[in-house]
Amino acid sequence: QVQLVQSGAEVKKPGASVKVSCKASGYAFTAYHIHWLRQAPGQGLEWMGWIYPNSGGTKYAQTFQGRVTMTRDTSISTVYMELSSSDDTAMYYCARVSTVDSRDLGYWGQGTLVTVSS
Amino acid sequence: QSALTQPPSASGSPGQSVTISCTGTSSDLGLYNSVSWYQQHPGKAPKLIIYEVNRRPSGVPDRFSGSKSGNAASLTISGLQAEDEADYYCSSYAGSSTLVFGGGTKVTVL
């Protein structure tokens, strides 16, 4: 079965970078886009962008352009999302598209809480 | 791009129906039939319940239905049940390989 397992919760100082991992299993890792979303406490979902593990190609939301970097390591079926200058406590989710050509997110990681505190 | 617009809250009694609206623009929701709805219970990851406007993934009860007209989409929950109390988010393809989400609607079962 498809599984996305994210790295554990982190505490960061204001202005620090954060890097979250998302390990995939149960399917052909390189065939499906993986998206990243952010959710601040009590707030809605915010789309950050995607990575296509086959080529490493990426697309970032304008809001995060210049601050976010998504990468992958195909040898361990893992994608990474790094956000620089993060000042906001938030939950970060990775999510896989349902089918190779779909635009909906049928599989989600459990979320990674990043707490920003001085 | 701007977020899709959803009402912050909706409610209904068990057995009733509740409809949530999601409004976009002619550049996103109005232009594409790639509208999805997600259900999120507190402390949990979102779950896909509707895709491509009105299609349900396997295992999603048929009391959940979706529709679209012009720049607006709707999610209807018929025969409301206690476990339907959750936050609901709409999403649309917005062109140029991007997605846009709504602000979310909290559904309360009275």
XYZ file of C-alpha atoms in Angstrom:
228
model
C 0.000 0.000 0.000
C 1.081 3.541 -0.678
C 2.723 5.154 2.332
C 4.336 8.519 2.880
C 6.252 8.810 6.144
C 7.550 12.213 7.131
C 10.370 13.159 9.450
C 9.690 14.075 13.035
C 8.764 17.328 14.681
C 11.386 20.053 14.926
C 11.992 23.221 16.893
C 13.764 26.027 15.072
C 14.996 29.506 15.921
C 13.419 32.402 14.018
C 15.100 32.899 10.674
C 16.533 29.400 10.542
C 16.002 26.993 7.689
C 13.932 23.873 8.021
C 14.256 20.670 6.019
C 11.529 18.043 6.096
C 11.743 14.603 4.525
C 9.016 12.386 3.100
C 9.820 8.726 2.498
C 7.610 6.924 0.007
C 6.870 3.234 -0.251
C 4.431 0.857 -1.868
C 4.581 2.238 -5.398
C 6.941 3.284 -8.207
C 8.521 6.302 -6.535
C 9.673 8.106 -9.667
C 6.330 7.970 -11.460
C 4.216 10.303 -9.329
C 4.447 13.970 -8.456
C 4.719 14.766 -4.761
C 3.355 18.055 -3.473
C 4.088 19.974 -0.295
C 1.565 21.973 1.700
C 1.786 24.154 4.773
C -0.809 24.617 7.473
C -0.325 27.190 10.214
C -2.095 26.479 13.520
C -5.839 26.945 13.124
C -5.402 27.979 9.500
C -6.068 26.500 6.100
C -3.944 24.504 3.698
C -1.444 26.440 1.614
C 0.031 24.871 -1.479
C 3.822 25.201 -1.657
C 4.743 23.331 -4.814
C 5.669 19.954 -6.211
C 8.575 17.801 -7.255
C 8.602 15.131 -9.923
C 10.955 12.445 -8.630
C 11.709 11.066 -12.098
C 13.452 14.184 -13.364
C 13.782 16.212 -10.185
C 11.736 18.909 -11.849
C 9.957 21.311 -9.529
C 7.261 23.957 -9.487
C 6.933 26.372 -6.597
C 4.105 28.630 -5.534
C 4.880 32.300 -6.027
C 4.521 32.836 -2.288
C 7.460 30.570 -1.611
C 9.567 31.219 -4.716
C 13.143 31.935 -3.700
C 12.688 30.473 -0.218
C 11.758 26.858 -0.867
C 13.786 24.054 -2.408
C 12.420 20.605 -3.122
C 14.792 17.756 -3.865
C 14.724 14.008 -4.041
C 16.950 10.988 -3.472
C 15.719 8.180 -5.674
C 18.031 5.646 -4.018
C 15.956 5.844 -0.849
C 12.600 6.940 -2.326
C 12.618 10.155 -0.353
C 11.762 13.734 -1.188
C 12.824 16.768 0.813
C 11.414 20.231 1.314
C 13.709 22.940 2.620
C 12.336 26.343 3.562
C 14.726 29.140 4.404
C 14.099 32.048 6.759
C 11.128 30.363 8.354
C 9.453 32.458 11.024
C 6.133 30.656 11.200
C 5.158 27.654 13.258
C 3.342 25.294 10.931
C 2.542 21.742 9.993
C 4.035 20.617 6.710
C 2.479 17.845 4.657
C 3.745 15.923 1.670
C 1.096 14.421 -0.579
C 1.181 12.264 -3.691
C -1.088 12.670 -6.682
C -3.687 9.940 -7.020
C -2.667 8.851 -10.525
C 0.247 9.730 -12.758
C -1.697 12.442 -14.570
C -4.071 13.627 -11.873
C -4.197 16.941 -10.072
C -5.708 15.687 -6.851
C -3.806 14.475 -3.835
C -4.910 11.012 -2.885
C -2.159 10.050 -0.477
C -0.820 12.135 2.384
C 1.998 11.961 4.867
C 1.243 12.262 8.554
C 2.566 15.807 8.716
C 5.636 17.344 10.319
C 5.204 20.081 12.904
C 7.867 22.737 12.802
C 7.782 25.025 15.799
C 9.593 28.333 15.554
C 10.653 29.662 18.907
C 13.461 31.795 20.224
C -2.650 33.377 -7.167
C -5.395 34.123 -4.617
C -6.964 31.438 -2.480
C -10.387 30.100 -3.348
C -13.196 31.487 -1.188
C -15.093 29.256 1.217
C -17.478 30.142 4.027
C -15.757 29.712 7.375
C -18.476 27.548 8.829
C -21.534 25.455 8.041
C -23.746 23.296 10.197
C -26.627 20.886 10.144
C -28.433 18.362 12.257
C -27.887 14.620 11.837
C -29.676 13.382 8.743
C -29.861 16.798 7.133
C -27.883 18.036 4.169
C -25.218 20.709 4.192
C -23.672 22.392 1.167
C -20.338 24.168 1.134
C -19.466 26.620 -1.609
C -16.069 27.296 -3.120
C -15.590 30.319 -5.354
C -12.688 30.909 -7.677
C -12.095 32.811 -10.879
C -12.265 32.227 -14.613
C -8.508 31.540 -14.506
C -8.670 28.652 -12.089
C -11.846 26.926 -10.925
C -13.917 28.255 -13.803
C -11.435 27.128 -16.432
C -10.620 23.596 -15.314
C -12.583 20.571 -14.142
C -9.860 19.678 -11.684
C -11.718 20.538 -8.492
C -11.027 18.453 -5.435
C -12.391 18.387 -1.904
C -10.546 17.272 1.204
C -11.816 16.381 4.656
C -9.617 17.018 7.671
C -10.400 15.882 11.190
C -8.583 17.598 14.072
C -4.992 16.490 14.358
C -5.181 14.394 11.206
C -3.895 14.730 7.671
C -6.401 15.760 5.000
C -8.242 13.045 3.091
C -9.392 13.272 -0.512
C -13.171 12.855 -0.759
C -14.002 14.329 -4.182
C -11.863 14.735 -7.299
C -12.511 16.015 -10.812
C -15.524 17.975 -9.556
C -17.806 15.061 -8.717
C -15.922 11.789 -8.563
C -15.494 9.877 -5.330
C -12.425 7.804 -4.481
C -13.056 4.235 -3.500
C -14.349 3.985 0.043
C -15.838 7.466 0.270
C -19.560 7.281 1.126
C -21.972 8.364 -1.576
C -23.505 10.938 0.744
C -20.614 13.155 -0.375
C -21.189 14.758 -3.757
C -19.654 17.582 -5.726
C -20.720 19.927 -8.479
C -19.524 22.983 -10.367
C -21.135 25.878 -12.157
C -19.126 28.679 -13.665
C -16.505 29.905 -11.234
C -18.018 28.124 -8.231
C -18.007 24.586 -6.948
C -20.008 22.953 -4.179
C -19.688 20.016 -1.851
C -22.904 18.542 -0.498
C -23.043 16.172 2.425
C -26.388 14.391 2.504
C -27.631 12.488 5.523
C -25.185 14.267 7.810
C -23.510 12.045 10.381
C -21.567 12.839 13.526
C -18.306 11.675 11.944
C -18.727 14.243 9.172
C -17.839 16.996 11.631
C -14.519 18.207 10.250
C -12.845 20.904 8.201
C -13.362 20.772 4.450
C -11.077 22.286 1.829
C -11.617 22.781 -1.862
C -8.770 22.857 -4.342
C -8.488 23.654 -8.020
C -5.895 23.429 -10.715
C -4.880 27.000 -11.454
C -2.862 26.609 -14.633
C 0.903 26.573 -15.126
C 1.127 23.367 -13.084
C -0.077 25.055 -9.911
C -2.803 24.318 -7.399
C -4.841 26.686 -5.262
C -6.749 25.865 -2.103
C -9.677 27.412 -0.310
C -9.488 28.724 3.227
C -11.514 25.855 4.613
C -15.000 25.394 6.067
C -15.662 23.967 9.494
C -18.711 21.724 9.431
C -20.489 21.273 12.727
C -23.055 18.559 13.332
C -25.601 20.013 15.710
